[in-house]
C-alpha cells in the first residue's frame, strides 16, 4: 500500500495521543456513500494495522453491520468480546440508545485504565464509530458526561471518536474537538453560517462539485482550514 494511502487511513482511524488527530465528523444524506466509505476504508485499515491492543467499535442504531461482522446485542459482553476480537459491531437497543452508547464509551475508558502503556506498548487504544449520531446527539441539548469525556479526554487516553451524521451541525459541545470533516453532501443552506462559524468550512466552496458527482466527498482539516474534493471511493469487492 502506498504511504500516502496509509497516512490517510491512519489520519482517519488511528489515535495518536496528540492534538494532531482529534475526532472526526462524517456527514451526508442517506444514500450518499457514507457506509461504503466506512466499510472500504475500515477494511484496508484493519489489514494494515497490526497493533494487537488496538480496537475498533462500530455502533449501529439502524442495526446494519460492516464487513459481514457478526453483531453484538448485549453491550455488557463488550469487554470480554474485545479481549479476543479487534473489531466489534454493536446493535444497541433503541429503547435505551443513549444509555447504551454511554456505556460503550465508558467501557473503552475502563479498558484503557486497566491496560495502560507499558515499556514499548501504547496499551489499550480504540476508535469508536457512532453511526446515525444525530439520533442521540443534538445541538439543542447538552451532551452526556460520557460524550464529553470522549471529546475532552479521549485524545490523551488514545480513544478516538468518529461521528457519522446526516448533517454537519450535530452537537456544539463536541464540535470543538473535531479536527477532520468528511462530507458527502452539501449541508442545507440554513446550516452554512453555522458551519463557517464552528469549523471554518464554507459549504458553498464545494456545493457544485458535490452535486455534479454523486458519491464524491470533501476532506476538510479544521486546523489548517484546507479542504480537498475526492473522487468516489471504490467499494470492497
PDB file of C-alpha atoms in Angstrom:
ATOM      1  CA  UNK A   1       0.000   0.000   0.000  1.00  0.00           C
ATOM      2  CA  UNK A   2       1.280   3.454  -0.898  1.00  0.00           C
ATOM      3  CA  UNK A   3       2.488   5.561   2.015  1.00  0.00           C
ATOM      4  CA  UNK A   4       0.044   8.349   1.104  1.00  0.00           C
ATOM      5  CA  UNK A   5      -2.931   5.964   1.298  1.00  0.00           C
ATOM      6  CA  UNK A   6      -1.739   4.520   4.593  1.00  0.00           C
ATOM      7  CA  UNK A   7      -1.383   8.027   6.007  1.00  0.00           C
ATOM      8  CA  UNK A   8      -4.970   8.872   5.052  1.00  0.00           C
ATOM      9  CA  UNK A   9      -6.220   5.700   6.752  1.00  0.00           C
ATOM     10  CA  UNK A  10      -4.214   6.462   9.890  1.00  0.00           C
ATOM     11  CA  UNK A  11      -5.448  10.058   9.891  1.00  0.00           C
ATOM     12  CA  UNK A  12      -8.981   8.729   9.762  1.00  0.00           C
ATOM     13  CA  UNK A  13      -8.877   5.871  12.280  1.00  0.00           C
ATOM     14  CA  UNK A  14      -5.724   5.823  14.379  1.00  0.00           C
ATOM     15  CA  UNK A  15      -5.474   7.656  17.746  1.00  0.00           C
ATOM     16  CA  UNK A  16      -2.077   9.275  18.204  1.00  0.00           C
ATOM     17  CA  UNK A  17      -2.319  10.903  21.633  1.00  0.00           C
ATOM     18  CA  UNK A  18      -1.530  14.365  20.289  1.00  0.00           C
ATOM     19  CA  UNK A  19      -3.553  17.313  19.117  1.00  0.00           C
ATOM     20  CA  UNK A  20      -2.912  16.281  15.535  1.00  0.00           C
ATOM     21  CA  UNK A  21      -5.746  13.774  15.369  1.00  0.00           C
ATOM     22  CA  UNK A  22      -8.849  14.718  17.258  1.00  0.00           C
ATOM     23  CA  UNK A  23     -12.301  13.363  16.477  1.00  0.00           C
ATOM     24  CA  UNK A  24     -13.893  13.108  13.030  1.00  0.00           C
ATOM     25  CA  UNK A  25     -17.309  14.096  11.715  1.00  0.00           C
ATOM     26  CA  UNK A  26     -18.542  12.264   8.635  1.00  0.00           C
ATOM     27  CA  UNK A  27     -21.822  13.555   7.269  1.00  0.00           C
ATOM     28  CA  UNK A  28     -24.141  13.127   4.314  1.00  0.00           C
ATOM     29  CA  UNK A  29     -27.732  12.408   3.440  1.00  0.00           C
ATOM     30  CA  UNK A  30     -28.961   8.828   3.288  1.00  0.00           C
ATOM     31  CA  UNK A  31     -27.600   7.054   0.213  1.00  0.00           C
ATOM     32  CA  UNK A  32     -24.733   9.491  -0.308  1.00  0.00           C
ATOM     33  CA  UNK A  33     -21.947   6.937   0.181  1.00  0.00           C
ATOM     34  CA  UNK A  34     -21.096   7.147   3.886  1.00  0.00           C
ATOM     35  CA  UNK A  35     -21.446   3.444   4.631  1.00  0.00           C
ATOM     36  CA  UNK A  36     -19.483   2.382   1.543  1.00  0.00           C
ATOM     37  CA  UNK A  37     -16.734   4.787   2.535  1.00  0.00           C
ATOM     38  CA  UNK A  38     -16.587   3.456   6.097  1.00  0.00           C
ATOM     39  CA  UNK A  39     -16.632  -0.177   5.050  1.00  0.00           C
ATOM     40  CA  UNK A  40     -13.965   0.253   2.378  1.00  0.00           C
ATOM     41  CA  UNK A  41     -11.558   2.370   4.409  1.00  0.00           C
ATOM     42  CA  UNK A  42     -12.017   0.251   7.526  1.00  0.00           C
ATOM     43  CA  UNK A  43     -11.321  -2.908   5.530  1.00  0.00           C
ATOM     44  CA  UNK A  44      -7.997  -1.536   4.283  1.00  0.00           C
ATOM     45  CA  UNK A  45      -7.089  -0.004   7.636  1.00  0.00           C
ATOM     46  CA  UNK A  46      -7.584  -3.233   9.581  1.00  0.00           C
ATOM     47  CA  UNK A  47      -5.445  -5.049   7.025  1.00  0.00           C
ATOM     48  CA  UNK A  48      -2.543  -2.648   7.551  1.00  0.00           C
ATOM     49  CA  UNK A  49      -2.788  -2.018  11.292  1.00  0.00           C
ATOM     50  CA  UNK A  50      -1.349  -4.919  13.263  1.00  0.00           C
ATOM     51  CA  UNK A  51      -1.358  -3.420  16.763  1.00  0.00           C
ATOM     52  CA  UNK A  52      -2.628  -6.281  18.973  1.00  0.00           C
ATOM     53  CA  UNK A  53      -4.058  -3.853  21.534  1.00  0.00           C
ATOM     54  CA  UNK A  54      -5.946  -1.565  19.166  1.00  0.00           C
ATOM     55  CA  UNK A  55      -9.719  -1.997  18.828  1.00  0.00           C
ATOM     56  CA  UNK A  56     -12.464  -0.557  16.622  1.00  0.00           C
ATOM     57  CA  UNK A  57     -16.064  -0.439  17.847  1.00  0.00           C
ATOM     58  CA  UNK A  58     -18.879   0.364  15.418  1.00  0.00           C
ATOM     59  CA  UNK A  59     -22.228   1.359  16.933  1.00  0.00           C
ATOM     60  CA  UNK A  60     -25.160   0.888  14.545  1.00  0.00           C
ATOM     61  CA  UNK A  61     -28.552   2.132  15.766  1.00  0.00           C
ATOM     62  CA  UNK A  62     -30.164   1.030  12.481  1.00  0.00           C
ATOM     63  CA  UNK A  63     -28.786  -2.496  13.038  1.00  0.00           C
ATOM     64  CA  UNK A  64     -26.710  -2.779   9.861  1.00  0.00           C
ATOM     65  CA  UNK A  65     -23.313  -4.421  10.138  1.00  0.00           C
ATOM     66  CA  UNK A  66     -19.995  -3.661   8.421  1.00  0.00           C
ATOM     67  CA  UNK A  67     -17.654  -6.143   6.729  1.00  0.00           C
ATOM     68  CA  UNK A  68     -20.047  -9.003   7.465  1.00  0.00           C
ATOM     69  CA  UNK A  69     -19.146  -8.885  11.151  1.00  0.00           C
ATOM     70  CA  UNK A  70     -21.471 -10.765  13.492  1.00  0.00           C
ATOM     71  CA  UNK A  71     -23.141  -8.112  15.687  1.00  0.00           C
ATOM     72  CA  UNK A  72     -23.129  -7.949  19.447  1.00  0.00           C
ATOM     73  CA  UNK A  73     -26.521  -7.220  21.019  1.00  0.00           C
ATOM     74  CA  UNK A  74     -25.604  -7.468  24.692  1.00  0.00           C
ATOM     75  CA  UNK A  75     -23.369  -4.499  25.453  1.00  0.00           C
ATOM     76  CA  UNK A  76     -22.411  -5.988  28.818  1.00  0.00           C
ATOM     77  CA  UNK A  77     -20.414  -8.606  26.909  1.00  0.00           C
ATOM     78  CA  UNK A  78     -18.328  -5.969  25.107  1.00  0.00           C
ATOM     79  CA  UNK A  79     -15.328  -6.071  27.433  1.00  0.00           C
ATOM     80  CA  UNK A  80     -14.969  -9.836  27.135  1.00  0.00           C
ATOM     81  CA  UNK A  81     -15.601  -9.706  23.385  1.00  0.00           C
ATOM     82  CA  UNK A  82     -12.809  -7.190  22.819  1.00  0.00           C
ATOM     83  CA  UNK A  83     -10.327  -9.456  24.557  1.00  0.00           C
ATOM     84  CA  UNK A  84     -10.447 -11.755  21.528  1.00  0.00           C
ATOM     85  CA  UNK A  85     -11.700  -9.528  18.703  1.00  0.00           C
ATOM     86  CA  UNK A  86     -10.143  -6.408  17.164  1.00  0.00           C
ATOM     87  CA  UNK A  87     -13.394  -5.197  15.613  1.00  0.00           C
ATOM     88  CA  UNK A  88     -16.835  -5.136  17.190  1.00  0.00           C
ATOM     89  CA  UNK A  89     -20.199  -4.234  15.669  1.00  0.00           C
ATOM     90  CA  UNK A  90     -22.810  -3.363  18.268  1.00  0.00           C
ATOM     91  CA  UNK A  91     -26.574  -3.244  17.734  1.00  0.00           C
ATOM     92  CA  UNK A  92     -27.809  -1.146  20.669  1.00  0.00           C
ATOM     93  CA  UNK A  93     -31.375  -1.153  21.900  1.00  0.00           C
ATOM     94  CA  UNK A  94     -33.461   1.736  20.583  1.00  0.00           C
ATOM     95  CA  UNK A  95     -35.288   1.834  23.927  1.00  0.00           C
ATOM     96  CA  UNK A  96     -32.039   2.624  25.762  1.00  0.00           C
ATOM     97  CA  UNK A  97     -29.910   4.002  22.922  1.00  0.00           C
ATOM     98  CA  UNK A  98     -28.416   6.986  24.751  1.00  0.00           C
ATOM     99  CA  UNK A  99     -27.527   4.904  27.807  1.00  0.00           C
ATOM    100  CA  UNK A 100     -26.108   2.089  25.665  1.00  0.00           C
ATOM    101  CA  UNK A 101     -23.795   4.441  23.755  1.00  0.00           C
ATOM    102  CA  UNK A 102     -22.604   5.981  27.018  1.00  0.00           C
ATOM    103  CA  UNK A 103     -21.960   2.520  28.464  1.00  0.00           C
ATOM    104  CA  UNK A 104     -19.845   1.575  25.452  1.00  0.00           C
ATOM    105  CA  UNK A 105     -17.758   4.745  25.711  1.00  0.00           C
ATOM    106  CA  UNK A 106     -17.240   4.266  29.444  1.00  0.00           C
ATOM    107  CA  UNK A 107     -16.235   0.635  28.875  1.00  0.00           C
ATOM    108  CA  UNK A 108     -13.484   1.724  26.497  1.00  0.00           C
ATOM    109  CA  UNK A 109     -12.114   4.138  29.087  1.00  0.00           C
ATOM    110  CA  UNK A 110     -12.190   1.393  31.722  1.00  0.00           C
ATOM    111  CA  UNK A 111     -10.243  -0.911  29.417  1.00  0.00           C
ATOM    112  CA  UNK A 112      -7.688   1.839  28.883  1.00  0.00           C
ATOM    113  CA  UNK A 113      -7.311   2.310  32.629  1.00  0.00           C
ATOM    114  CA  UNK A 114      -6.875  -1.433  33.129  1.00  0.00           C
ATOM    115  CA  UNK A 115      -4.371  -1.678  30.264  1.00  0.00           C
ATOM    116  CA  UNK A 116      -2.181   1.455  30.368  1.00  0.00           C
ATOM    117  CA  UNK A 117       1.003   1.986  28.347  1.00  0.00           C
ATOM    118  CA  UNK A 118       3.985  -0.122  29.376  1.00  0.00           C
ATOM    119  CA  UNK A 119       7.508  -0.373  28.024  1.00  0.00           C
ATOM    120  CA  UNK A 120       7.186  -0.004  24.230  1.00  0.00           C
ATOM    121  CA  UNK A 121       3.442  -0.728  24.145  1.00  0.00           C
ATOM    122  CA  UNK A 122       0.855   2.040  23.849  1.00  0.00           C
ATOM    123  CA  UNK A 123      -1.524  -0.040  25.922  1.00  0.00           C
ATOM    124  CA  UNK A 124      -5.199  -0.328  25.034  1.00  0.00           C
ATOM    125  CA  UNK A 125      -6.259   2.095  22.298  1.00  0.00           C
ATOM    126  CA  UNK A 126      -9.532   2.342  20.441  1.00  0.00           C
ATOM    127  CA  UNK A 127     -11.664   4.150  17.902  1.00  0.00           C
ATOM    128  CA  UNK A 128     -15.429   4.206  18.335  1.00  0.00           C
ATOM    129  CA  UNK A 129     -17.594   4.870  15.271  1.00  0.00           C
ATOM    130  CA  UNK A 130     -21.058   6.177  16.127  1.00  0.00           C
ATOM    131  CA  UNK A 131     -23.416   5.881  13.179  1.00  0.00           C
ATOM    132  CA  UNK A 132     -26.588   7.974  12.986  1.00  0.00           C
ATOM    133  CA  UNK A 133     -25.175  10.204  15.705  1.00  0.00           C
ATOM    134  CA  UNK A 134     -27.918  12.766  15.060  1.00  0.00           C
ATOM    135  CA  UNK A 135     -30.337  10.386  16.824  1.00  0.00           C
ATOM    136  CA  UNK A 136     -28.653  10.647  20.228  1.00  0.00           C
ATOM    137  CA  UNK A 137     -26.711  13.909  19.829  1.00  0.00           C
ATOM    138  CA  UNK A 138     -28.234  17.308  19.221  1.00  0.00           C
ATOM    139  CA  UNK A 139     -27.198  20.953  19.195  1.00  0.00           C
ATOM    140  CA  UNK A 140     -30.345  21.608  21.231  1.00  0.00           C
ATOM    141  CA  UNK A 141     -29.460  19.509  24.262  1.00  0.00           C
ATOM    142  CA  UNK A 142     -26.413  19.002  26.441  1.00  0.00           C
ATOM    143  CA  UNK A 143     -24.083  16.147  25.624  1.00  0.00           C
ATOM    144  CA  UNK A 144     -23.894  13.329  28.164  1.00  0.00           C
ATOM    145  CA  UNK A 145     -20.954  13.081  30.595  1.00  0.00           C
ATOM    146  CA  UNK A 146     -19.631  10.095  28.618  1.00  0.00           C
ATOM    147  CA  UNK A 147     -19.705  12.035  25.347  1.00  0.00           C
ATOM    148  CA  UNK A 148     -17.982  14.999  26.971  1.00  0.00           C
ATOM    149  CA  UNK A 149     -15.372  12.630  28.388  1.00  0.00           C
ATOM    150  CA  UNK A 150     -14.677  11.241  24.926  1.00  0.00           C
ATOM    151  CA  UNK A 151     -14.438  14.707  23.406  1.00  0.00           C
ATOM    152  CA  UNK A 152     -12.273  16.260  26.097  1.00  0.00           C
ATOM    153  CA  UNK A 153     -10.034  13.423  27.317  1.00  0.00           C
ATOM    154  CA  UNK A 154     -10.193  10.837  24.566  1.00  0.00           C
ATOM    155  CA  UNK A 155      -7.120  12.253  22.843  1.00  0.00           C
ATOM    156  CA  UNK A 156      -4.846  11.817  25.873  1.00  0.00           C
ATOM    157  CA  UNK A 157      -6.287   8.356  26.577  1.00  0.00           C
ATOM    158  CA  UNK A 158      -5.829   7.218  22.948  1.00  0.00           C
ATOM    159  CA  UNK A 159      -9.573   6.765  22.401  1.00  0.00           C
ATOM    160  CA  UNK A 160     -10.922   8.419  19.295  1.00  0.00           C
ATOM    161  CA  UNK A 161     -14.459   9.140  18.116  1.00  0.00           C
ATOM    162  CA  UNK A 162     -15.926   9.164  14.618  1.00  0.00           C
ATOM    163  CA  UNK A 163     -19.391  10.681  14.439  1.00  0.00           C
ATOM    164  CA  UNK A 164     -21.497   9.738  11.405  1.00  0.00           C
ATOM    165  CA  UNK A 165     -24.421  12.082  10.912  1.00  0.00           C
ATOM    166  CA  UNK A 166     -26.896  13.334   8.333  1.00  0.00           C
ATOM    167  CA  UNK A 167     -25.762  16.924   8.735  1.00  0.00           C
ATOM    168  CA  UNK A 168     -22.728  18.962   9.676  1.00  0.00           C
ATOM    169  CA  UNK A 169     -24.287  20.576  12.775  1.00  0.00           C
ATOM    170  CA  UNK A 170     -24.782  17.913  15.437  1.00  0.00           C
ATOM    171  CA  UNK A 171     -23.601  18.835  18.958  1.00  0.00           C
ATOM    172  CA  UNK A 172     -21.986  22.170  19.728  1.00  0.00           C
ATOM    173  CA  UNK A 173     -20.256  20.973  22.905  1.00  0.00           C
ATOM    174  CA  UNK A 174     -18.400  18.274  20.968  1.00  0.00           C
ATOM    175  CA  UNK A 175     -17.650  20.074  17.713  1.00  0.00           C
ATOM    176  CA  UNK A 176     -14.650  21.939  19.139  1.00  0.00           C
ATOM    177  CA  UNK A 177     -12.804  18.609  19.396  1.00  0.00           C
ATOM    178  CA  UNK A 178     -13.316  17.711  15.723  1.00  0.00           C
ATOM    179  CA  UNK A 179     -10.229  18.034  13.533  1.00  0.00           C
ATOM    180  CA  UNK A 180     -11.471  16.309  10.368  1.00  0.00           C
ATOM    181  CA  UNK A 181     -14.659  16.780   8.370  1.00  0.00           C
ATOM    182  CA  UNK A 182     -15.645  14.321   5.658  1.00  0.00           C
ATOM    183  CA  UNK A 183     -18.715  15.439   3.735  1.00  0.00           C
ATOM    184  CA  UNK A 184     -20.668  13.612   1.040  1.00  0.00           C
ATOM    185  CA  UNK A 185     -23.446  16.136   0.514  1.00  0.00           C
ATOM    186  CA  UNK A 186     -23.772  19.882   0.909  1.00  0.00           C
ATOM    187  CA  UNK A 187     -25.453  20.872   4.189  1.00  0.00           C
ATOM    188  CA  UNK A 188     -28.823  22.588   3.935  1.00  0.00           C
ATOM    189  CA  UNK A 189     -28.323  26.352   3.434  1.00  0.00           C
ATOM    190  CA  UNK A 190     -29.662  27.169   6.896  1.00  0.00           C
ATOM    191  CA  UNK A 191     -26.553  25.462   8.343  1.00  0.00           C
ATOM    192  CA  UNK A 192     -23.964  27.177   6.134  1.00  0.00           C
ATOM    193  CA  UNK A 193     -23.347  30.059   8.529  1.00  0.00           C
ATOM    194  CA  UNK A 194     -23.032  27.679  11.494  1.00  0.00           C
ATOM    195  CA  UNK A 195     -20.574  25.538   9.531  1.00  0.00           C
ATOM    196  CA  UNK A 196     -18.334  28.528   8.867  1.00  0.00           C
ATOM    197  CA  UNK A 197     -18.525  29.716  12.467  1.00  0.00           C
ATOM    198  CA  UNK A 198     -17.906  26.297  14.042  1.00  0.00           C
ATOM    199  CA  UNK A 199     -15.363  24.754  11.686  1.00  0.00           C
ATOM    200  CA  UNK A 200     -14.213  27.394   9.216  1.00  0.00           C
ATOM    201  CA  UNK A 201     -15.763  25.268   6.473  1.00  0.00           C
ATOM    202  CA  UNK A 202     -17.771  27.113   3.814  1.00  0.00           C
ATOM    203  CA  UNK A 203     -20.117  24.589   2.130  1.00  0.00           C
ATOM    204  CA  UNK A 204     -20.591  26.881  -0.852  1.00  0.00           C
ATOM    205  CA  UNK A 205     -16.985  26.241  -1.934  1.00  0.00           C
ATOM    206  CA  UNK A 206     -17.787  22.614  -2.808  1.00  0.00           C
ATOM    207  CA  UNK A 207     -21.553  22.665  -3.381  1.00  0.00           C
ATOM    208  CA  UNK A 208     -21.484  22.456  -7.192  1.00  0.00           C
ATOM    209  CA  UNK A 209     -18.781  19.771  -7.301  1.00  0.00           C
ATOM    210  CA  UNK A 210     -20.551  17.510  -4.792  1.00  0.00           C
ATOM    211  CA  UNK A 211     -23.851  17.921  -6.618  1.00  0.00           C
ATOM    212  CA  UNK A 212     -22.383  17.106 -10.031  1.00  0.00           C
ATOM    213  CA  UNK A 213     -20.555  13.928  -8.974  1.00  0.00           C
ATOM    214  CA  UNK A 214     -22.514  11.517  -6.748  1.00  0.00           C
ATOM    215  CA  UNK A 215     -20.530   9.717  -4.017  1.00  0.00           C
ATOM    216  CA  UNK A 216     -17.626  12.164  -4.224  1.00  0.00           C
ATOM    217  CA  UNK A 217     -16.648  13.688  -0.902  1.00  0.00           C
ATOM    218  CA  UNK A 218     -14.787  16.566   0.740  1.00  0.00           C
ATOM    219  CA  UNK A 219     -11.977  16.033   3.243  1.00  0.00           C
ATOM    220  CA  UNK A 220     -11.562  19.196   5.342  1.00  0.00           C
ATOM    221  CA  UNK A 221      -8.968  19.888   8.034  1.00  0.00           C
ATOM    222  CA  UNK A 222     -10.447  22.255  10.632  1.00  0.00           C
ATOM    223  CA  UNK A 223      -6.994  23.278  11.866  1.00  0.00           C
ATOM    224  CA  UNK A 224      -5.451  24.311   8.578  1.00  0.00           C
ATOM    225  CA  UNK A 225      -8.834  25.259   7.051  1.00  0.00           C
ATOM    226  CA  UNK A 226      -7.850  23.333   3.933  1.00  0.00           C
ATOM    227  CA  UNK A 227     -10.337  21.209   2.010  1.00  0.00           C
ATOM    228  CA  UNK A 228      -9.996  18.812  -0.890  1.00  0.00           C
ATOM    229  CA  UNK A 229     -12.569  17.225  -3.182  1.00  0.00           C
ATOM    230  CA  UNK A 230     -12.074  13.474  -3.626  1.00  0.00           C
ATOM    231  CA  UNK A 231     -13.300  11.020  -6.232  1.00  0.00           C
ATOM    232  CA  UNK A 232     -15.864   8.368  -5.231  1.00  0.00           C
ATOM    233  CA  UNK A 233     -14.175   5.536  -3.389  1.00  0.00           C
ATOM    234  CA  UNK A 234     -14.105   2.048  -4.888  1.00  0.00           C
ATOM    235  CA  UNK A 235     -16.098  -0.320  -2.664  1.00  0.00           C
ATOM    236  CA  UNK A 236     -14.681  -3.526  -1.234  1.00  0.00           C
ATOM    237  CA  UNK A 237     -15.418  -6.392  -3.647  1.00  0.00           C
TER     238      UNK A 237
END
